[in-house]
């Protein structure tokens, strides 16, 4: 027999996870749409040259690409997408005359990376992306962070913090320190600060270039790390950065842009204590050019960022000579779910329908079919137990799978056109209710249960 286990880094998802997962996805889609973002879809498989073009991603990401070879196909021609942003750039370049700019899109789908599996890190995972293409506006930058805040808040994610930086500040600081030729290497090392710590990043920065490091002196490496680690806090950290690097034109522009974004977020109603300036925040992908975001759940930072992104003004240049600046972010659904599950914040159930209709022994099965149809027409989900077994066992099934209520109709109830309504948590049962009040009775009982859960 074949072992039914899944490959390393992949997962089966049970209903107890899938049901809240679908609920969160609905919340995200509704949030994106409320800001004017429209849905698109791109293929899971892209041409390799699309995914590996200069600037599409860091060397580390590109090494994790899953190659796809169809029977009789050309090796190295196709690959699974590793994010939704590079396919977006290709999509926009191809369809720009149809969609126009500014263009605001969202997309939800699986992406694939051949990285080593770890807690909250998988080889296939779902990203929820939203992007604004065709504008340099700081308002679009700030709106990206506002969407992150709104979507996570609506999904009842535990308290989180959105860290902001602007790559121009880091680029300008490195330029002022005479390290502009090593920007990519330095930023990719800084991006690992939370993963491998100061000593690990210092070692990478000081390692000779021929050994894959940045080749910085001990003093340069320490200076960069001091700047990165000392630059986290409220907007006042920008004052210190301006005093040190404000003479550099690029750094000064980044500081001004970040201040503008912070002011707009305040105007948008994002609490100040949910925003942190982090001058060491780099983001590992090469295509970021301006503001960058990373969102972590307070106290659960070991899971890494659950929502991240930034501005990428040159990515579409891979596919078109037309300048198409963009800004966007991605919410990592599977990492977020893993975190919420471990934190006890995932409200799960084994069923998507709140009501179980009993299949009472000796009752014509057409009766539960009729009652279930009436409830569904009223917008109330319900499940009929398929077998006419002992009612107690049916109630046990309902409790186990997370049904809230059970509608029970035996031969006596059929004769009187009545039903019994049982609360499966408290076991309280209202008897002899008329079929004519079925929908109102069930709806009212569900509202009581919802209120009970909110106050507990």
CSV table of C-alpha atoms in Angstrom, one decimal:
chain,number,residue,atom,x,y,z
A,1,UNK,CA,0.0,0.0,0.0
A,2,UNK,CA,1.1,3.6,-0.7
A,3,UNK,CA,2.0,5.7,2.4
A,4,UNK,CA,-0.7,8.5,2.5
A,5,UNK,CA,1.7,11.1,4.0
A,6,UNK,CA,2.3,14.4,2.1
A,7,UNK,CA,5.7,15.6,0.9
A,8,UNK,CA,7.8,17.6,3.2
A,9,UNK,CA,6.7,21.3,3.5
A,10,UNK,CA,3.2,20.6,2.3
A,11,UNK,CA,0.0,20.1,4.3
A,12,UNK,CA,-3.5,18.7,4.3
A,13,UNK,CA,-5.9,21.2,5.8
A,14,UNK,CA,-8.8,19.8,7.9
A,15,UNK,CA,-12.2,21.5,8.1
A,16,UNK,CA,-11.4,23.0,11.6
A,17,UNK,CA,-8.7,25.1,9.8
A,18,UNK,CA,-10.4,25.5,6.4
A,19,UNK,CA,-13.6,27.0,7.8
A,20,UNK,CA,-11.9,29.9,9.6
A,21,UNK,CA,-9.5,30.1,6.7
A,22,UNK,CA,-12.4,30.7,4.3
A,23,UNK,CA,-14.0,33.2,6.7
A,24,UNK,CA,-10.7,35.2,6.8
A,25,UNK,CA,-10.4,35.1,3.1
A,26,UNK,CA,-13.9,36.5,2.7
A,27,UNK,CA,-12.9,39.3,5.1
A,28,UNK,CA,-9.7,40.1,3.2
A,29,UNK,CA,-11.5,40.2,-0.2
A,30,UNK,CA,-14.3,42.4,1.2
A,31,UNK,CA,-11.6,44.8,2.7
A,32,UNK,CA,-9.7,45.0,-0.6
A,33,UNK,CA,-12.8,45.6,-2.5
A,34,UNK,CA,-13.9,48.4,-0.1
A,35,UNK,CA,-10.7,50.3,-1.1
A,36,UNK,CA,-11.4,49.9,-4.8
A,37,UNK,CA,-9.2,47.0,-5.6
A,38,UNK,CA,-10.5,44.6,-8.3
A,39,UNK,CA,-9.7,40.9,-8.6
A,40,UNK,CA,-7.4,39.3,-11.3
A,41,UNK,CA,-5.9,35.9,-11.8
A,42,UNK,CA,-2.6,34.8,-13.3
A,43,UNK,CA,-1.3,31.3,-14.0
A,44,UNK,CA,0.4,29.1,-11.4
A,45,UNK,CA,3.0,28.3,-14.0
A,46,UNK,CA,5.1,31.0,-15.6
A,47,UNK,CA,7.9,31.0,-18.1
A,48,UNK,CA,11.2,30.7,-16.3
A,49,UNK,CA,12.5,33.9,-17.9
A,50,UNK,CA,9.6,35.9,-16.4
A,51,UNK,CA,10.5,34.7,-12.9
A,52,UNK,CA,14.3,35.0,-13.2
A,53,UNK,CA,14.6,38.3,-15.1
A,54,UNK,CA,17.0,40.8,-13.6
A,55,UNK,CA,15.4,42.5,-10.6
A,56,UNK,CA,12.6,39.9,-10.3
A,57,UNK,CA,13.9,38.6,-7.0
A,58,UNK,CA,17.0,38.0,-4.9
A,59,UNK,CA,19.4,35.2,-5.6
A,60,UNK,CA,18.1,33.4,-2.5
A,61,UNK,CA,14.6,33.4,-3.8
A,62,UNK,CA,15.5,32.5,-7.3
A,63,UNK,CA,17.3,29.4,-5.9
A,64,UNK,CA,14.0,28.2,-4.4
A,65,UNK,CA,12.1,28.2,-7.7
A,66,UNK,CA,10.3,24.9,-8.5
A,67,UNK,CA,11.0,24.0,-12.1
A,68,UNK,CA,8.2,22.4,-14.1
A,69,UNK,CA,8.8,20.1,-17.0
A,70,UNK,CA,5.9,18.7,-19.0
A,71,UNK,CA,6.3,15.4,-20.8
A,72,UNK,CA,8.3,16.1,-23.9
A,73,UNK,CA,8.8,19.7,-22.8
A,74,UNK,CA,12.0,21.7,-22.6
A,75,UNK,CA,13.8,21.6,-19.2
A,76,UNK,CA,14.2,25.0,-17.7
A,77,UNK,CA,11.4,26.6,-19.7
A,78,UNK,CA,8.6,26.7,-17.1
A,79,UNK,CA,8.4,27.2,-13.3
A,80,UNK,CA,5.9,27.5,-10.5
A,81,UNK,CA,5.4,31.2,-9.5
A,82,UNK,CA,7.2,32.1,-6.2
A,83,UNK,CA,5.1,35.2,-5.6
A,84,UNK,CA,2.2,37.1,-7.1
A,85,UNK,CA,4.1,40.4,-7.7
A,86,UNK,CA,6.3,39.4,-10.6
A,87,UNK,CA,3.4,37.8,-12.5
A,88,UNK,CA,1.5,41.1,-11.8
A,89,UNK,CA,4.2,43.0,-13.5
A,90,UNK,CA,4.0,40.8,-16.6
A,91,UNK,CA,0.2,41.0,-16.5
A,92,UNK,CA,0.2,44.8,-16.3
A,93,UNK,CA,2.7,45.1,-19.1
A,94,UNK,CA,0.6,42.9,-21.4
A,95,UNK,CA,-2.8,44.4,-20.6
A,96,UNK,CA,-2.0,48.0,-19.7
A,97,UNK,CA,-4.0,49.4,-22.7
A,98,UNK,CA,-7.1,47.5,-21.6
A,99,UNK,CA,-7.0,48.3,-17.8
A,100,UNK,CA,-5.4,51.8,-17.8
A,101,UNK,CA,-3.8,53.5,-14.8
A,102,UNK,CA,-3.9,53.9,-12.0
A,103,UNK,CA,-4.8,50.2,-11.7
A,104,UNK,CA,-5.7,48.7,-8.3
A,105,UNK,CA,-5.8,44.9,-8.1
A,106,UNK,CA,-6.0,42.1,-5.6
A,107,UNK,CA,-5.2,38.4,-6.1
A,108,UNK,CA,-5.4,35.4,-3.8
A,109,UNK,CA,-3.5,32.2,-4.7
A,110,UNK,CA,-0.9,29.6,-4.0
A,111,UNK,CA,2.8,30.3,-4.5
A,112,UNK,CA,5.6,27.9,-4.3
A,113,UNK,CA,9.1,28.0,-2.8
A,114,UNK,CA,11.7,25.2,-2.3
A,115,UNK,CA,12.8,26.5,1.0
A,116,UNK,CA,13.5,24.4,4.1
A,117,UNK,CA,10.2,23.9,6.0
A,118,UNK,CA,9.9,25.5,9.4
A,119,UNK,CA,7.1,26.7,11.8
A,120,UNK,CA,4.9,28.9,9.7
A,121,UNK,CA,7.0,28.3,6.6
A,122,UNK,CA,5.8,26.0,3.8
A,123,UNK,CA,6.7,25.1,0.3
A,124,UNK,CA,3.2,25.8,-0.9
A,125,UNK,CA,1.3,28.7,0.7
A,126,UNK,CA,-1.4,31.2,-0.1
A,127,UNK,CA,-0.7,34.9,-0.5
A,128,UNK,CA,-3.3,37.6,-0.5
A,129,UNK,CA,-1.9,40.5,-2.6
A,130,UNK,CA,-3.1,43.9,-3.4
A,131,UNK,CA,-1.3,46.5,-5.5
A,132,UNK,CA,-1.7,50.0,-7.0
A,133,UNK,CA,0.0,50.4,-10.4
A,134,UNK,CA,0.7,53.6,-12.3
A,135,UNK,CA,1.2,56.2,-9.5
A,136,UNK,CA,4.1,57.7,-7.5
A,137,UNK,CA,1.7,59.0,-4.9
A,138,UNK,CA,2.6,58.8,-1.2
A,139,UNK,CA,-1.2,58.5,-0.6
A,140,UNK,CA,-1.0,55.1,-2.4
A,141,UNK,CA,1.9,54.1,-0.2
A,142,UNK,CA,0.0,55.1,3.0
A,143,UNK,CA,-3.2,53.4,1.7
A,144,UNK,CA,-1.2,50.1,1.4
A,145,UNK,CA,-0.4,50.2,5.1
A,146,UNK,CA,-4.0,51.2,5.9
A,147,UNK,CA,-5.3,48.2,4.0
A,148,UNK,CA,-3.0,45.9,6.0
A,149,UNK,CA,-4.3,47.5,9.2
A,150,UNK,CA,-8.0,47.3,8.1
A,151,UNK,CA,-7.8,43.7,6.8
A,152,UNK,CA,-6.0,42.2,9.8
A,153,UNK,CA,-8.2,44.1,12.3
A,154,UNK,CA,-11.4,42.9,10.5
A,155,UNK,CA,-10.1,39.3,10.6
A,156,UNK,CA,-9.6,39.6,14.4
A,157,UNK,CA,-5.9,39.0,14.2
A,158,UNK,CA,-4.3,39.5,17.7
A,159,UNK,CA,-2.6,42.9,18.3
A,160,UNK,CA,0.0,43.6,15.6
A,161,UNK,CA,2.5,46.2,14.6
A,162,UNK,CA,3.3,47.5,11.1
A,163,UNK,CA,7.0,48.4,10.7
A,164,UNK,CA,7.8,51.0,8.0
A,165,UNK,CA,11.0,52.1,6.3
A,166,UNK,CA,12.0,53.6,3.0
A,167,UNK,CA,14.7,51.9,0.9
A,168,UNK,CA,16.0,55.3,-0.2
A,169,UNK,CA,17.1,56.0,3.4
A,170,UNK,CA,19.1,52.8,3.5
A,171,UNK,CA,20.5,53.3,0.0
A,172,UNK,CA,21.4,56.9,0.9
A,173,UNK,CA,23.0,55.9,4.2
A,174,UNK,CA,25.1,53.2,2.4
A,175,UNK,CA,26.1,55.8,-0.3
A,176,UNK,CA,27.1,58.3,2.4
A,177,UNK,CA,29.3,55.6,4.0
A,178,UNK,CA,30.9,54.8,0.6
A,179,UNK,CA,29.2,51.4,0.3
A,180,UNK,CA,26.8,52.1,-2.5
A,181,UNK,CA,28.4,49.5,-4.7
A,182,UNK,CA,27.5,46.8,-2.2
A,183,UNK,CA,23.9,47.9,-1.5
A,184,UNK,CA,22.3,44.6,-2.6
A,185,UNK,CA,24.6,42.4,-0.5
A,186,UNK,CA,24.3,44.6,2.6
A,187,UNK,CA,20.5,44.9,2.4
A,188,UNK,CA,20.0,41.1,1.9
A,189,UNK,CA,22.1,40.5,5.0
A,190,UNK,CA,20.2,43.1,7.0
A,191,UNK,CA,17.0,41.4,6.0
A,192,UNK,CA,18.1,38.4,8.0
A,193,UNK,CA,18.6,40.4,11.3
A,194,UNK,CA,15.6,38.9,13.0
A,195,UNK,CA,16.4,35.4,11.8
A,196,UNK,CA,20.2,35.0,12.5
A,197,UNK,CA,20.8,37.9,14.9
A,198,UNK,CA,23.4,40.6,15.0
A,199,UNK,CA,26.4,38.3,15.2
A,200,UNK,CA,25.2,36.3,12.2
A,201,UNK,CA,24.6,39.4,10.1
A,202,UNK,CA,27.9,40.9,11.2
A,203,UNK,CA,29.7,37.8,10.0
A,204,UNK,CA,28.0,37.9,6.6
A,205,UNK,CA,28.8,41.6,6.2
A,206,UNK,CA,32.4,41.1,7.1
A,207,UNK,CA,32.9,37.9,5.1
A,208,UNK,CA,35.1,38.4,2.0
A,209,UNK,CA,33.2,39.0,-1.3
A,210,UNK,CA,34.8,35.9,-2.9
A,211,UNK,CA,33.2,33.8,-0.1
A,212,UNK,CA,29.8,35.3,-0.7
A,213,UNK,CA,29.9,38.1,1.9
A,214,UNK,CA,29.8,41.9,1.5
A,215,UNK,CA,33.5,42.3,2.3
A,216,UNK,CA,32.9,45.2,4.8
A,217,UNK,CA,35.5,46.1,7.4
A,218,UNK,CA,34.7,45.3,11.0
A,219,UNK,CA,34.1,49.0,11.6
A,220,UNK,CA,31.8,49.4,8.6
A,221,UNK,CA,29.8,46.3,9.6
A,222,UNK,CA,29.4,47.5,13.2
A,223,UNK,CA,28.3,50.9,12.0
A,224,UNK,CA,25.6,49.6,9.7
A,225,UNK,CA,24.3,47.3,12.4
A,226,UNK,CA,24.3,50.2,14.9
A,227,UNK,CA,22.3,52.3,12.5
A,228,UNK,CA,19.8,49.5,11.8
A,229,UNK,CA,19.2,48.4,15.4
A,230,UNK,CA,19.1,52.0,16.7
A,231,UNK,CA,16.5,53.2,14.2
A,232,UNK,CA,13.3,51.6,15.5
A,233,UNK,CA,10.7,53.6,17.2
A,234,UNK,CA,8.3,56.4,16.5
A,235,UNK,CA,8.8,59.1,13.9
A,236,UNK,CA,11.4,60.8,16.1
A,237,UNK,CA,13.9,58.3,14.9
A,238,UNK,CA,13.7,60.1,11.6
A,239,UNK,CA,15.1,63.2,13.2
A,240,UNK,CA,18.3,61.3,14.2
A,241,UNK,CA,18.6,59.8,10.7
A,242,UNK,CA,18.2,63.2,9.2
A,243,UNK,CA,20.9,64.7,11.4
A,244,UNK,CA,23.3,61.9,10.4
A,245,UNK,CA,22.5,61.4,6.7
A,246,UNK,CA,20.3,64.3,5.7
A,247,UNK,CA,23.0,65.8,3.5
A,248,UNK,CA,22.6,62.8,1.2
A,249,UNK,CA,19.9,63.7,-1.3
A,250,UNK,CA,18.6,60.1,-1.6
A,251,UNK,CA,18.4,59.6,2.2
A,252,UNK,CA,16.7,63.0,2.6
A,253,UNK,CA,14.1,62.2,0.1
A,254,UNK,CA,13.4,58.9,1.8
A,255,UNK,CA,13.0,60.6,5.2
A,256,UNK,CA,10.6,63.1,3.8
A,257,UNK,CA,8.5,60.4,2.0
A,258,UNK,CA,8.3,58.3,5.2
A,259,UNK,CA,7.2,61.3,7.2
A,260,UNK,CA,4.5,62.0,4.6
A,261,UNK,CA,3.3,58.4,4.8
A,262,UNK,CA,3.2,58.5,8.7
A,263,UNK,CA,1.1,61.7,8.6
A,264,UNK,CA,-1.4,60.1,6.1
A,265,UNK,CA,-1.7,57.0,8.2
A,266,UNK,CA,-2.6,59.2,11.2
A,267,UNK,CA,-5.2,61.0,9.1
A,268,UNK,CA,-6.6,57.5,8.0
A,269,UNK,CA,-7.2,56.6,11.6
A,270,UNK,CA,-4.4,54.1,12.2
A,271,UNK,CA,-3.4,54.3,15.9
A,272,UNK,CA,0.1,55.6,16.4
A,273,UNK,CA,1.1,52.6,18.6
A,274,UNK,CA,0.4,50.2,15.7
A,275,UNK,CA,3.1,51.9,13.5
A,276,UNK,CA,6.8,51.6,14.1
A,277,UNK,CA,9.6,53.2,12.1
A,278,UNK,CA,12.4,50.6,11.5
A,279,UNK,CA,15.4,52.0,9.6
A,280,UNK,CA,16.9,48.6,9.5
A,281,UNK,CA,14.0,47.1,7.6
A,282,UNK,CA,15.3,46.2,4.1
A,283,UNK,CA,13.0,43.5,2.6
A,284,UNK,CA,15.1,40.9,0.8
A,285,UNK,CA,13.7,41.3,-2.7
A,286,UNK,CA,15.7,43.5,-5.1
A,287,UNK,CA,12.8,45.2,-6.8
A,288,UNK,CA,11.9,47.5,-3.8
A,289,UNK,CA,12.7,51.1,-4.4
A,290,UNK,CA,10.8,53.2,-1.8
A,291,UNK,CA,8.6,52.5,1.3
A,292,UNK,CA,8.6,49.0,2.6
A,293,UNK,CA,6.3,47.3,5.2
A,294,UNK,CA,6.6,44.3,7.5
A,295,UNK,CA,3.8,43.4,10.0
A,296,UNK,CA,4.4,41.1,13.0
A,297,UNK,CA,1.9,40.0,15.7
A,298,UNK,CA,3.0,41.3,19.1
A,299,UNK,CA,4.6,38.6,21.2
A,300,UNK,CA,4.7,36.2,18.2
A,301,UNK,CA,7.5,37.8,16.2
A,302,UNK,CA,9.2,34.4,15.9
A,303,UNK,CA,6.7,33.5,13.2
A,304,UNK,CA,8.1,36.4,11.1
A,305,UNK,CA,6.1,38.9,9.1
A,306,UNK,CA,2.4,38.0,8.3
A,307,UNK,CA,2.0,41.0,5.9
A,308,UNK,CA,4.8,42.7,4.0
A,309,UNK,CA,5.5,44.7,0.8
A,310,UNK,CA,6.6,48.0,-0.5
A,311,UNK,CA,7.1,50.3,-3.5
A,312,UNK,CA,8.7,48.9,-6.7
A,313,UNK,CA,9.0,51.6,-9.3
A,314,UNK,CA,11.0,49.6,-11.9
A,315,UNK,CA,9.7,46.1,-11.8
A,316,UNK,CA,7.5,46.4,-14.9
A,317,UNK,CA,10.6,47.5,-16.9
A,318,UNK,CA,11.4,43.8,-17.2
A,319,UNK,CA,8.5,43.6,-19.7
A,320,UNK,CA,7.8,47.1,-21.1
A,321,UNK,CA,9.6,50.3,-21.8
A,322,UNK,CA,6.7,52.2,-20.3
A,323,UNK,CA,7.3,53.4,-16.7
A,324,UNK,CA,4.7,51.8,-14.4
A,325,UNK,CA,5.5,52.5,-10.8
A,326,UNK,CA,3.7,50.4,-8.2
A,327,UNK,CA,3.2,49.8,-4.5
A,328,UNK,CA,1.6,46.8,-2.8
A,329,UNK,CA,1.7,44.3,-0.1
A,330,UNK,CA,1.0,40.6,0.6
A,331,UNK,CA,-0.7,38.9,3.5
A,332,UNK,CA,0.7,35.5,4.1
A,333,UNK,CA,-2.5,33.6,4.9
A,334,UNK,CA,-1.0,30.2,5.9
A,335,UNK,CA,1.7,31.7,8.2
A,336,UNK,CA,-1.0,33.9,9.8
A,337,UNK,CA,-3.3,30.9,10.3
A,338,UNK,CA,-0.5,28.9,11.9
A,339,UNK,CA,0.2,31.7,14.2
A,340,UNK,CA,-3.4,32.3,15.2
A,341,UNK,CA,-4.0,28.5,15.7
A,342,UNK,CA,-1.0,28.3,18.1
A,343,UNK,CA,-2.1,31.6,19.8
A,344,UNK,CA,-5.6,30.2,20.4
A,345,UNK,CA,-7.1,33.0,18.3
A,346,UNK,CA,-8.5,30.8,15.5
A,347,UNK,CA,-12.2,30.4,15.9
A,348,UNK,CA,-12.8,27.0,14.2
A,349,UNK,CA,-15.6,24.5,13.7
A,350,UNK,CA,-16.0,21.2,11.9
A,351,UNK,CA,-19.0,22.5,9.9
A,352,UNK,CA,-19.9,25.5,7.8
A,353,UNK,CA,-23.6,25.1,8.6
A,354,UNK,CA,-24.9,26.2,12.1
A,355,UNK,CA,-28.0,23.9,12.1
A,356,UNK,CA,-28.3,20.1,12.1
A,357,UNK,CA,-31.6,18.7,11.0
A,358,UNK,CA,-32.1,15.3,12.6
A,359,UNK,CA,-33.2,12.3,10.5
A,360,UNK,CA,-35.6,10.9,13.0
A,361,UNK,CA,-36.2,7.1,12.8
A,362,UNK,CA,-39.7,6.4,11.4
A,363,UNK,CA,-40.1,9.9,9.9
A,364,UNK,CA,-40.5,10.4,6.2
A,365,UNK,CA,-37.1,11.8,5.0
A,366,UNK,CA,-39.1,14.3,2.9
A,367,UNK,CA,-39.9,16.2,6.1
A,368,UNK,CA,-36.3,17.1,7.0
A,369,UNK,CA,-35.7,17.9,3.4
A,370,UNK,CA,-38.6,20.3,3.4
A,371,UNK,CA,-37.5,22.0,6.6
A,372,UNK,CA,-33.9,22.3,5.4
A,373,UNK,CA,-35.0,23.8,2.1
A,374,UNK,CA,-37.0,26.5,4.0
A,375,UNK,CA,-34.0,27.4,6.2
A,376,UNK,CA,-31.6,27.6,3.3
A,377,UNK,CA,-34.0,29.9,1.4
A,378,UNK,CA,-33.9,32.2,4.4
A,379,UNK,CA,-30.1,32.2,4.2
A,380,UNK,CA,-29.5,29.8,7.1
A,381,UNK,CA,-27.1,27.0,6.5
A,382,UNK,CA,-28.1,23.5,7.6
A,383,UNK,CA,-27.1,19.9,7.3
A,384,UNK,CA,-29.4,16.9,7.3
A,385,UNK,CA,-28.0,13.8,9.0
A,386,UNK,CA,-28.0,11.1,6.3
A,387,UNK,CA,-29.0,8.0,8.3
A,388,UNK,CA,-32.1,7.5,10.5
A,389,UNK,CA,-30.0,6.3,13.5
A,390,UNK,CA,-30.6,6.9,17.2
A,391,UNK,CA,-31.2,10.6,17.7
A,392,UNK,CA,-28.7,10.8,20.6
A,393,UNK,CA,-25.9,9.7,18.3
A,394,UNK,CA,-27.0,12.4,15.8
A,395,UNK,CA,-26.8,15.0,18.5
A,396,UNK,CA,-23.3,13.8,19.4
A,397,UNK,CA,-22.3,14.2,15.8
A,398,UNK,CA,-23.7,17.8,15.8
A,399,UNK,CA,-21.8,18.7,18.9
A,400,UNK,CA,-18.6,17.2,17.7
A,401,UNK,CA,-18.7,19.0,14.4
A,402,UNK,CA,-19.6,22.4,15.8
A,403,UNK,CA,-23.3,22.7,14.9
A,404,UNK,CA,-25.1,25.3,17.1
A,405,UNK,CA,-28.7,24.1,16.9
A,406,UNK,CA,-30.6,20.9,16.1
A,407,UNK,CA,-34.0,20.7,14.6
A,408,UNK,CA,-35.8,17.5,15.6
A,409,UNK,CA,-39.0,16.2,14.1
A,410,UNK,CA,-40.4,12.8,15.1
A,411,UNK,CA,-43.7,11.2,14.0
A,412,UNK,CA,-45.6,13.0,16.7
A,413,UNK,CA,-44.2,16.4,15.6
A,414,UNK,CA,-45.0,15.6,11.9
A,415,UNK,CA,-48.7,14.9,12.9
A,416,UNK,CA,-48.9,18.3,14.6
A,417,UNK,CA,-46.6,20.1,12.1
A,418,UNK,CA,-44.3,21.1,14.9
A,419,UNK,CA,-40.6,20.8,15.7
A,420,UNK,CA,-38.2,20.8,18.6
A,421,UNK,CA,-35.2,23.1,18.7
A,422,UNK,CA,-32.2,22.1,20.8
A,423,UNK,CA,-29.2,24.2,21.7
A,424,UNK,CA,-26.4,21.7,21.3
A,425,UNK,CA,-24.1,23.5,23.8
A,426,UNK,CA,-26.5,24.0,26.7
A,427,UNK,CA,-28.9,21.1,25.7
A,428,UNK,CA,-31.9,23.3,26.3
A,429,UNK,CA,-34.7,22.3,24.1
A,430,UNK,CA,-37.8,24.3,23.0
A,431,UNK,CA,-40.6,21.8,22.1
A,432,UNK,CA,-43.7,22.0,20.0
A,433,UNK,CA,-42.8,25.0,17.8
A,434,UNK,CA,-44.9,25.5,14.7
A,435,UNK,CA,-43.4,24.9,11.3
A,436,UNK,CA,-44.6,28.4,10.3
A,437,UNK,CA,-42.1,30.0,12.8
A,438,UNK,CA,-39.1,27.7,11.8
A,439,UNK,CA,-37.0,30.4,10.3
A,440,UNK,CA,-37.7,33.1,12.9
A,441,UNK,CA,-37.1,30.6,15.8
A,442,UNK,CA,-33.8,29.4,14.4
A,443,UNK,CA,-32.6,32.9,13.5
A,444,UNK,CA,-33.5,34.2,17.0
A,445,UNK,CA,-31.8,31.2,18.7
A,446,UNK,CA,-28.6,31.8,16.6
A,447,UNK,CA,-28.5,35.4,17.7
A,448,UNK,CA,-28.8,34.4,21.3
A,449,UNK,CA,-25.9,32.0,20.9
A,450,UNK,CA,-23.8,34.6,19.1
A,451,UNK,CA,-24.4,37.1,21.9
A,452,UNK,CA,-23.5,34.5,24.5
A,453,UNK,CA,-20.2,33.8,22.7
A,454,UNK,CA,-19.4,37.5,22.4
A,455,UNK,CA,-20.0,38.1,26.2
A,456,UNK,CA,-18.0,35.0,27.4
